[in-house]
Coordinates of N, CA, C and O and ligand atoms in Angstrom, one line a residue:
A1 N 36.0 34.7 -149.4 CA 35.0 35.2 -148.4 C 34.6 34.0 -147.5 O 34.6 32.9 -147.9
H2 N 34.3 34.4 -146.2 CA 33.9 33.4 -145.3 C 32.5 32.8 -145.6 O 31.7 33.4 -146.3
K3 N 32.2 31.7 -144.9 CA 30.9 31.1 -145.1 C 29.8 32.0 -144.5 O 30.0 32.5 -143.4
C4 N 28.7 32.2 -145.2 CA 27.6 32.9 -144.6 C 26.9 32.1 -143.5 O 26.5 31.0 -143.7
N5 N 26.8 32.8 -142.4 CA 26.4 32.1 -141.1 C 25.0 32.6 -140.7 O 24.7 33.7 -140.5
L6 N 24.1 31.6 -140.6 CA 22.7 31.9 -140.3 C 22.5 32.3 -138.8 O 21.5 33.0 -138.4
I7 N 23.4 31.8 -138.0 CA 23.2 31.9 -136.5 C 23.4 33.3 -136.1 O 24.2 34.1 -136.6
G8 N 22.5 33.7 -135.1 CA 22.6 35.0 -134.5 C 21.3 35.9 -134.8 O 20.3 35.3 -135.1
N9 N 21.5 37.2 -134.6 CA 20.4 38.1 -134.7 C 20.2 38.7 -136.1 O 21.3 39.0 -136.7
W10 N 19.0 38.9 -136.5 CA 18.7 39.4 -137.8 C 17.5 40.4 -137.7 O 16.6 40.2 -136.8
T11 N 17.5 41.4 -138.5 CA 16.4 42.4 -138.6 C 16.0 42.5 -140.1 O 16.9 42.4 -141.0
N12 N 14.7 42.6 -140.4 CA 14.3 42.8 -141.8 C 13.8 44.3 -142.1 O 13.8 45.1 -141.1
E13 N 13.5 44.6 -143.3 CA 13.1 45.9 -143.7 C 11.8 46.4 -143.1 O 11.5 47.6 -143.1
L14 N 11.1 45.5 -142.5 CA 9.9 45.9 -141.7 C 10.2 46.2 -140.3 O 9.3 46.7 -139.6
G15 N 11.4 45.9 -139.8 CA 11.7 46.0 -138.4 C 11.5 44.8 -137.6 O 11.6 44.9 -136.4
S16 N 11.1 43.7 -138.2 CA 11.0 42.4 -137.5 C 12.3 41.9 -137.1 O 13.3 42.1 -137.8
N17 N 12.4 41.3 -135.9 CA 13.6 40.7 -135.4 C 13.5 39.2 -135.2 O 12.5 38.7 -134.8
M18 N 14.6 38.5 -135.6 CA 14.7 37.1 -135.3 C 16.0 36.7 -134.8 O 17.0 37.4 -135.1
T19 N 16.1 35.6 -134.1 CA 17.3 35.0 -133.6 C 17.3 33.6 -134.0 O 16.4 32.9 -133.8
I20 N 18.4 33.2 -134.6 CA 18.6 31.8 -135.1 C 19.7 31.1 -134.2 O 20.7 31.7 -134.0
V21 N 19.3 30.0 -133.7 CA 20.3 29.2 -132.9 C 20.4 27.8 -133.5 O 19.4 27.3 -134.1
K22 N 21.5 27.2 -133.2 CA 21.7 25.8 -133.7 C 22.1 24.9 -132.5 O 23.3 25.0 -132.0
P23 N 21.2 24.2 -131.9 CA 21.5 23.4 -130.7 C 22.6 22.4 -131.0 O 23.4 22.1 -130.1
T24 N 22.6 21.8 -132.1 CA 23.7 20.8 -132.5 C 24.1 21.2 -133.9 O 23.3 21.7 -134.7
P25 N 25.4 21.0 -134.2 CA 25.9 21.3 -135.6 C 25.2 20.4 -136.6 O 24.7 19.3 -136.3
G26 N 25.0 21.0 -137.8 CA 24.3 20.3 -138.9 C 23.3 21.1 -139.6 O 23.4 22.4 -139.6
T27 N 22.3 20.5 -140.2 CA 21.4 21.3 -141.0 C 20.3 21.9 -140.3 O 19.7 22.9 -140.7
I28 N 19.9 21.4 -139.1 CA 18.7 21.8 -138.4 C 19.0 23.0 -137.5 O 19.9 23.0 -136.8
F29 N 18.1 24.0 -137.6 CA 18.2 25.1 -136.6 C 16.8 25.4 -136.0 O 15.8 25.0 -136.5
T30 N 16.9 26.2 -135.0 CA 15.6 26.7 -134.4 C 15.8 28.2 -134.1 O 16.8 28.8 -134.5
G31 N 14.9 28.8 -133.4 CA 15.0 30.2 -133.1 C 13.7 30.8 -132.7 O 12.7 30.2 -132.4
S32 N 13.7 32.2 -132.6 CA 12.5 32.9 -132.3 C 12.4 34.1 -133.2 O 13.3 34.6 -133.8
Y33 N 11.1 34.6 -133.4 CA 10.8 35.6 -134.3 C 9.8 36.6 -133.6 O 8.8 36.2 -133.0
F34 N 10.2 37.9 -133.7 CA 9.3 38.9 -133.2 C 8.9 39.8 -134.4 O 9.7 40.7 -134.8
T35 N 7.7 39.6 -134.9 CA 7.3 40.4 -136.1 C 7.0 41.9 -135.6 O 6.4 42.1 -134.6
A36 N 7.4 42.8 -136.5 CA 7.1 44.2 -136.2 C 5.7 44.6 -136.6 O 5.1 45.6 -136.2
V37 N 5.1 43.8 -137.5 CA 3.8 44.1 -138.1 C 2.8 42.9 -138.0 O 3.2 41.8 -137.9
T38 N 1.5 43.3 -138.0 CA 0.5 42.2 -138.0 C -0.7 42.8 -138.8 O -0.8 44.1 -138.9
V39 N -1.4 42.0 -139.5 CA -2.4 42.5 -140.4 C -3.6 43.1 -139.7 O -4.2 44.1 -140.1
E40 N -4.0 42.4 -138.6 CA -5.1 42.9 -137.8 C -4.8 43.9 -136.8 O -3.9 43.7 -135.9
N41 N -5.4 45.1 -136.8 CA -5.2 46.1 -135.7 C -5.7 45.6 -134.4 O -6.7 44.8 -134.3
G42 N -5.0 45.9 -133.4 CA -5.3 45.6 -132.0 C -4.8 44.2 -131.5 O -4.9 43.9 -130.4
T43 N -4.1 43.5 -132.4 CA -3.5 42.2 -132.0 C -2.2 42.5 -131.2 O -1.4 43.4 -131.6
V44 N -2.1 41.9 -130.1 CA -0.9 42.0 -129.3 C 0.1 41.0 -129.8 O -0.1 39.8 -129.8
I45 N 1.2 41.5 -130.3 CA 2.3 40.7 -130.9 C 3.1 40.0 -129.8 O 3.5 40.7 -128.9
K46 N 3.3 38.7 -129.9 CA 4.2 38.1 -129.0 C 5.3 37.3 -129.7 O 5.2 37.1 -130.9
E47 N 6.3 37.0 -129.0 CA 7.4 36.2 -129.6 C 6.9 34.9 -130.1 O 6.1 34.2 -129.5
S48 N 7.4 34.4 -131.3 CA 7.0 33.2 -131.9 C 8.2 32.3 -132.1 O 9.3 32.9 -132.3
F49 N 8.0 31.0 -132.2 CA 9.2 30.1 -132.4 C 9.3 29.7 -133.9 O 8.3 29.6 -134.6
L50 N 10.5 29.4 -134.3 CA 10.7 29.0 -135.7 C 11.6 27.8 -135.6 O 12.4 27.6 -134.7
Y51 N 11.5 27.0 -136.7 CA 12.5 25.9 -136.9 C 12.7 25.7 -138.4 O 11.8 26.0 -139.2
G52 N 13.9 25.3 -138.7 CA 14.2 25.2 -140.1 C 15.4 24.3 -140.4 O 15.9 23.6 -139.5
A53 N 15.8 24.3 -141.7 CA 16.9 23.6 -142.2 C 17.7 24.4 -143.2 O 17.1 25.2 -143.9
E54 N 19.0 24.2 -143.2 CA 19.8 24.8 -144.3 C 20.7 23.7 -144.9 O 21.0 22.7 -144.3
D55 N 21.1 24.0 -146.1 CA 22.0 23.1 -146.8 C 23.4 23.7 -146.4 O 23.9 24.6 -147.0
D56 N 24.1 23.0 -145.4 CA 25.4 23.5 -145.0 C 26.5 22.7 -145.6 O 27.6 22.8 -145.2
Q57 N 26.2 21.9 -146.6 CA 27.2 21.0 -147.2 C 27.8 21.5 -148.5 O 29.0 21.3 -148.8
H58 N 27.0 22.2 -149.3 CA 27.4 22.3 -150.8 C 27.7 23.8 -151.2 O 28.0 24.0 -152.3
S59 N 27.6 24.7 -150.2 CA 27.8 26.1 -150.6 C 28.2 26.9 -149.4 O 27.8 26.7 -148.3
D60 N 29.1 28.0 -149.7 CA 29.4 29.0 -148.6 C 28.3 30.0 -148.5 O 28.3 30.9 -147.7
Q61 N 27.3 29.9 -149.5 CA 26.1 30.8 -149.4 C 24.9 30.0 -149.4 O 24.2 29.8 -150.4
P62 N 24.6 29.4 -148.2 CA 23.6 28.3 -148.2 C 22.1 28.7 -148.4 O 21.8 29.8 -148.0
V63 N 21.4 27.8 -149.0 CA 19.9 28.0 -149.1 C 19.3 27.4 -147.8 O 19.9 26.5 -147.2
F64 N 18.2 27.9 -147.5 CA 17.5 27.5 -146.2 C 16.0 27.6 -146.3 O 15.5 28.3 -147.2
G65 N 15.3 27.1 -145.3 CA 13.9 27.3 -145.2 C 13.5 27.2 -143.7 O 14.2 26.4 -143.0
F66 N 12.5 28.0 -143.3 CA 12.1 27.8 -141.9 C 10.6 28.1 -141.8 O 10.0 28.8 -142.7
V67 N 10.0 27.6 -140.7 CA 8.6 27.8 -140.4 C 8.4 28.6 -139.2 O 9.1 28.3 -138.2
V68 N 7.5 29.6 -139.2 CA 7.2 30.3 -138.0 C 5.7 30.0 -137.7 O 4.8 30.3 -138.5
N69 N 5.5 29.4 -136.5 CA 4.1 29.2 -136.0 C 3.7 30.3 -135.1 O 4.2 30.4 -134.0
W70 N 2.9 31.3 -135.6 CA 2.6 32.5 -134.9 C 1.9 32.2 -133.6 O 0.8 31.6 -133.6
S71 N 2.5 32.6 -132.5 CA 2.0 32.2 -131.1 C 0.7 33.0 -130.8 O 0.0 32.5 -129.9
F72 N 0.5 34.1 -131.4 CA -0.6 35.0 -131.0 C -1.8 34.9 -131.9 O -2.8 35.7 -131.7
T73 N -1.8 34.0 -132.9 CA -2.9 33.9 -133.8 C -2.8 32.6 -134.5 O -1.8 31.9 -134.5
V74 N -3.9 32.2 -135.2 CA -3.9 31.0 -135.9 C -3.4 31.2 -137.3 O -4.2 31.6 -138.2
S75 N -2.1 31.0 -137.5 CA -1.6 31.1 -138.9 C -0.1 30.7 -138.8 O 0.5 30.6 -137.8
I76 N 0.4 30.4 -140.0 CA 1.8 29.9 -140.2 C 2.4 30.6 -141.3 O 1.8 30.9 -142.3
S77 N 3.7 31.0 -141.1 CA 4.5 31.5 -142.2 C 5.7 30.6 -142.6 O 6.3 30.0 -141.6
D78 N 5.9 30.3 -143.8 CA 7.1 29.6 -144.3 C 8.0 30.6 -145.0 O 7.5 31.4 -145.9
F79 N 9.2 30.6 -144.7 CA 10.2 31.4 -145.4 C 11.2 30.5 -146.1 O 11.6 29.5 -145.5
I80 N 11.6 30.8 -147.3 CA 12.7 30.2 -148.0 C 13.7 31.3 -148.4 O 13.3 32.4 -148.7
G81 N 15.0 30.9 -148.5 CA 15.9 32.0 -148.9 C 17.3 31.5 -149.0 O 17.6 30.3 -149.0
Q82 N 18.2 32.5 -149.2 CA 19.6 32.2 -149.3 C 20.4 33.2 -148.5 O 20.1 34.4 -148.5
C83 N 21.5 32.8 -147.9 CA 22.4 33.6 -147.1 C 23.5 34.0 -148.0 O 24.3 33.2 -148.5
F84 N 23.7 35.3 -148.3 CA 24.7 35.9 -149.1 C 25.7 36.7 -148.3 O 25.4 37.4 -147.4
V85 N 27.0 36.6 -148.7 CA 28.1 37.3 -148.0 C 28.9 38.1 -149.1 O 29.2 37.5 -150.1
D86 N 29.0 39.4 -148.9 CA 29.7 40.2 -150.0 C 31.2 40.2 -149.7 O 31.8 39.6 -148.8
G87 N 32.0 41.0 -150.5 CA 33.4 41.1 -150.4 C 33.9 41.6 -149.1 O 35.0 41.4 -148.7
E88 N 33.1 42.4 -148.5 CA 33.4 43.0 -147.1 C 33.0 42.1 -146.0 O 33.2 42.5 -144.8
G89 N 32.5 40.9 -146.3 CA 32.0 40.0 -145.3 C 30.7 40.3 -144.7 O 30.3 39.8 -143.7
V90 N 29.9 41.3 -145.3 CA 28.6 41.6 -144.9 C 27.6 40.6 -145.3 O 27.5 40.3 -146.5
E91 N 26.8 40.1 -144.4 CA 25.8 39.0 -144.6 C 24.4 39.6 -144.8 O 24.1 40.6 -144.2
K92 N 23.7 38.9 -145.7 CA 22.2 39.3 -145.8 C 21.5 38.0 -146.2 O 22.0 37.1 -146.7
L93 N 20.2 38.0 -145.8 CA 19.3 36.9 -146.2 C 18.2 37.4 -147.1 O 17.5 38.3 -146.8
E94 N 18.2 36.9 -148.3 CA 17.2 37.2 -149.3 C 16.1 36.1 -149.2 O 16.4 34.9 -149.4
T95 N 14.9 36.5 -148.8 CA 13.9 35.5 -148.6 C 12.6 35.8 -149.4 O 12.3 36.9 -149.7
M96 N 11.8 34.7 -149.5 CA 10.4 34.9 -149.9 C 9.6 34.1 -148.9 O 10.1 33.2 -148.2
W97 N 8.3 34.5 -148.7 CA 7.5 33.8 -147.7 C 6.1 33.6 -148.2 O 5.6 34.3 -149.1
L98 N 5.4 32.6 -147.6 CA 4.0 32.4 -147.7 C 3.4 32.4 -146.3 O 4.0 31.9 -145.4
L99 N 2.3 33.2 -146.2 CA 1.6 33.3 -144.9 C 0.2 32.6 -145.1 O -0.6 33.0 -145.9
R100 N 0.0 31.6 -144.3 CA -1.3 30.8 -144.4 C -2.2 31.2 -143.2 O -1.8 31.0 -142.0
A101 N -3.3 31.7 -143.5 CA -4.4 32.0 -142.5 C -5.3 30.8 -142.5 O -5.4 30.0 -143.3
K102 N -6.1 30.8 -141.4 CA -7.2 29.8 -141.3 C -8.4 30.2 -142.1 O -8.9 31.3 -142.0
A103 N -8.8 29.3 -143.0 CA -10.1 29.5 -143.7 C -11.2 28.9 -142.9 O -11.1 27.9 -142.3
D104 N -12.4 29.6 -143.0 CA -13.6 29.1 -142.2 C -14.1 27.8 -142.9 O -14.8 27.0 -142.2
S105 N -13.9 27.7 -144.2 CA -14.4 26.5 -144.9 C -13.5 26.3 -146.1 O -12.8 27.2 -146.6
S106 N -13.7 25.1 -146.7 CA -13.0 24.8 -148.0 C -13.3 25.9 -149.1 O -12.4 26.2 -149.9
G107 N -14.5 26.4 -149.1 CA -14.8 27.3 -150.1 C -14.1 28.7 -149.9 O -13.9 29.4 -150.9
D108 N -13.5 28.9 -148.7 CA -12.7 30.1 -148.5 C -11.2 29.9 -148.7 O -10.4 30.8 -148.4
N109 N -10.9 28.7 -149.1 CA -9.5 28.3 -149.1 C -8.7 29.2 -150.1 O -7.5 29.6 -149.8
W110 N -9.3 29.7 -151.1 CA -8.6 30.5 -152.1 C -8.0 31.8 -151.6 O -7.1 32.3 -152.1
K111 N -8.6 32.3 -150.5 CA -8.1 33.6 -150.0 C -7.3 33.5 -148.7 O -7.0 34.5 -148.0
A112 N -6.8 32.3 -148.5 CA -6.1 32.0 -147.2 C -4.6 32.2 -147.2 O -3.9 32.1 -146.2
T113 N -4.0 32.5 -148.4 CA -2.6 32.6 -148.6 C -2.1 33.9 -149.0 O -2.6 34.4 -150.0
R114 N -1.1 34.5 -148.3 CA -0.4 35.7 -148.8 C 1.0 35.3 -149.2 O 1.6 34.4 -148.6
V115 N 1.6 36.1 -150.1 CA 3.0 35.9 -150.5 C 3.7 37.2 -150.4 O 3.2 38.3 -150.6
G116 N 5.0 37.1 -150.2 CA 5.9 38.3 -150.2 C 7.3 38.0 -150.1 O 7.7 36.9 -150.1
S117 N 8.1 39.0 -149.9 CA 9.6 38.9 -149.7 C 10.1 39.7 -148.6 O 9.5 40.7 -148.2
N118 N 11.2 39.3 -148.0 CA 11.8 40.1 -146.9 C 13.4 40.0 -147.1 O 13.9 38.9 -147.5
L119 N 14.0 41.1 -146.8 CA 15.5 41.1 -146.8 C 15.9 41.3 -145.4 O 15.5 42.3 -144.7
F120 N 16.7 40.4 -144.9 CA 17.2 40.4 -143.5 C 18.7 40.8 -143.5 O 19.5 40.4 -144.4
F121 N 19.1 41.6 -142.5 CA 20.4 42.1 -142.3 C 20.8 42.0 -140.8 O 19.9 41.9 -140.0
R122 N 22.1 42.2 -140.6 CA 22.5 42.1 -139.1 C 22.1 43.4 -138.5 O 22.4 44.5 -139.0
P123 N 21.5 43.4 -137.3 CA 21.2 44.7 -136.6 C 22.5 45.4 -136.2 O 23.5 44.8 -136.0
N124 N 22.3 46.7 -136.0 CA 23.5 47.5 -135.6 C 24.1 47.2 -134.3 O 25.3 47.3 -134.1
K125 N 23.3 46.7 -133.4 CA 23.9 46.3 -132.1 C 23.5 44.9 -131.8 O 22.4 44.4 -132.1
Ligands
B9F201 O1 -0.6 39.4 -139.3 C1 -0.6 38.0 -139.3 C2 -1.9 37.5 -138.9 C3 -2.3 36.1 -138.8 C4 -3.7 36.1 -138.4 C5 -4.1 37.5 -138.2 C6 -3.0 38.3 -138.5 C7 0.5 37.4 -138.4 C8 1.9 38.1 -138.6 C9 2.5 37.9 -139.9 C10 3.8 38.6 -140.1 C11 4.3 38.6 -141.5 C12 5.2 39.7 -141.9 N1 6.2 40.0 -140.8 C13 7.5 39.8 -141.3 O2 8.5 40.0 -140.6 S1 5.1 37.1 -142.0 C14 5.8 37.8 -143.4 C15 6.1 39.3 -143.1 N2 7.4 39.4 -142.5 C16 -4.6 38.2 -141.5 C17 -5.2 37.0 -141.3 C18 -4.3 36.0 -141.6 C19 -3.1 36.6 -142.0 C20 -3.3 37.9 -142.0 FE1 -3.5 37.1 -140.1

């Protein structure tokens, strides 16, 4: 099977879209993220930027992590995951994420983090 490639367009099961680009060969990548969902009603979603790193040295199914700094709100998401490729060459990204909101004070810190998972696949077009 060929090496699982992070570069290009991805969609997840929520309908969020992201594009990963690699300005220079190596571990570091960047890109953009357009979330399909937001927790607060009435928020206008805008494109946000991401940057991350993958282990491109030790596996054809690399592990990676990236950060999305949400451009339309005060919060940050971290994703970690692995790029898998099956016998037909179909790629997918199995990820987990942490979403950090801004707490008004240290006493509210306990409620500032959400956790979840996303499965990313190649869009049809
Ligand atoms: O909804 C989040 C948010 C931040 C401040 C007000 C609302 C921002 C968008 C997060 C999108 C998540 C999902 N999209 C996706 O593709 S990231 C993980 C999921 N995967 C309320 C207060 C702080 C957080 C929520 Fe907010």
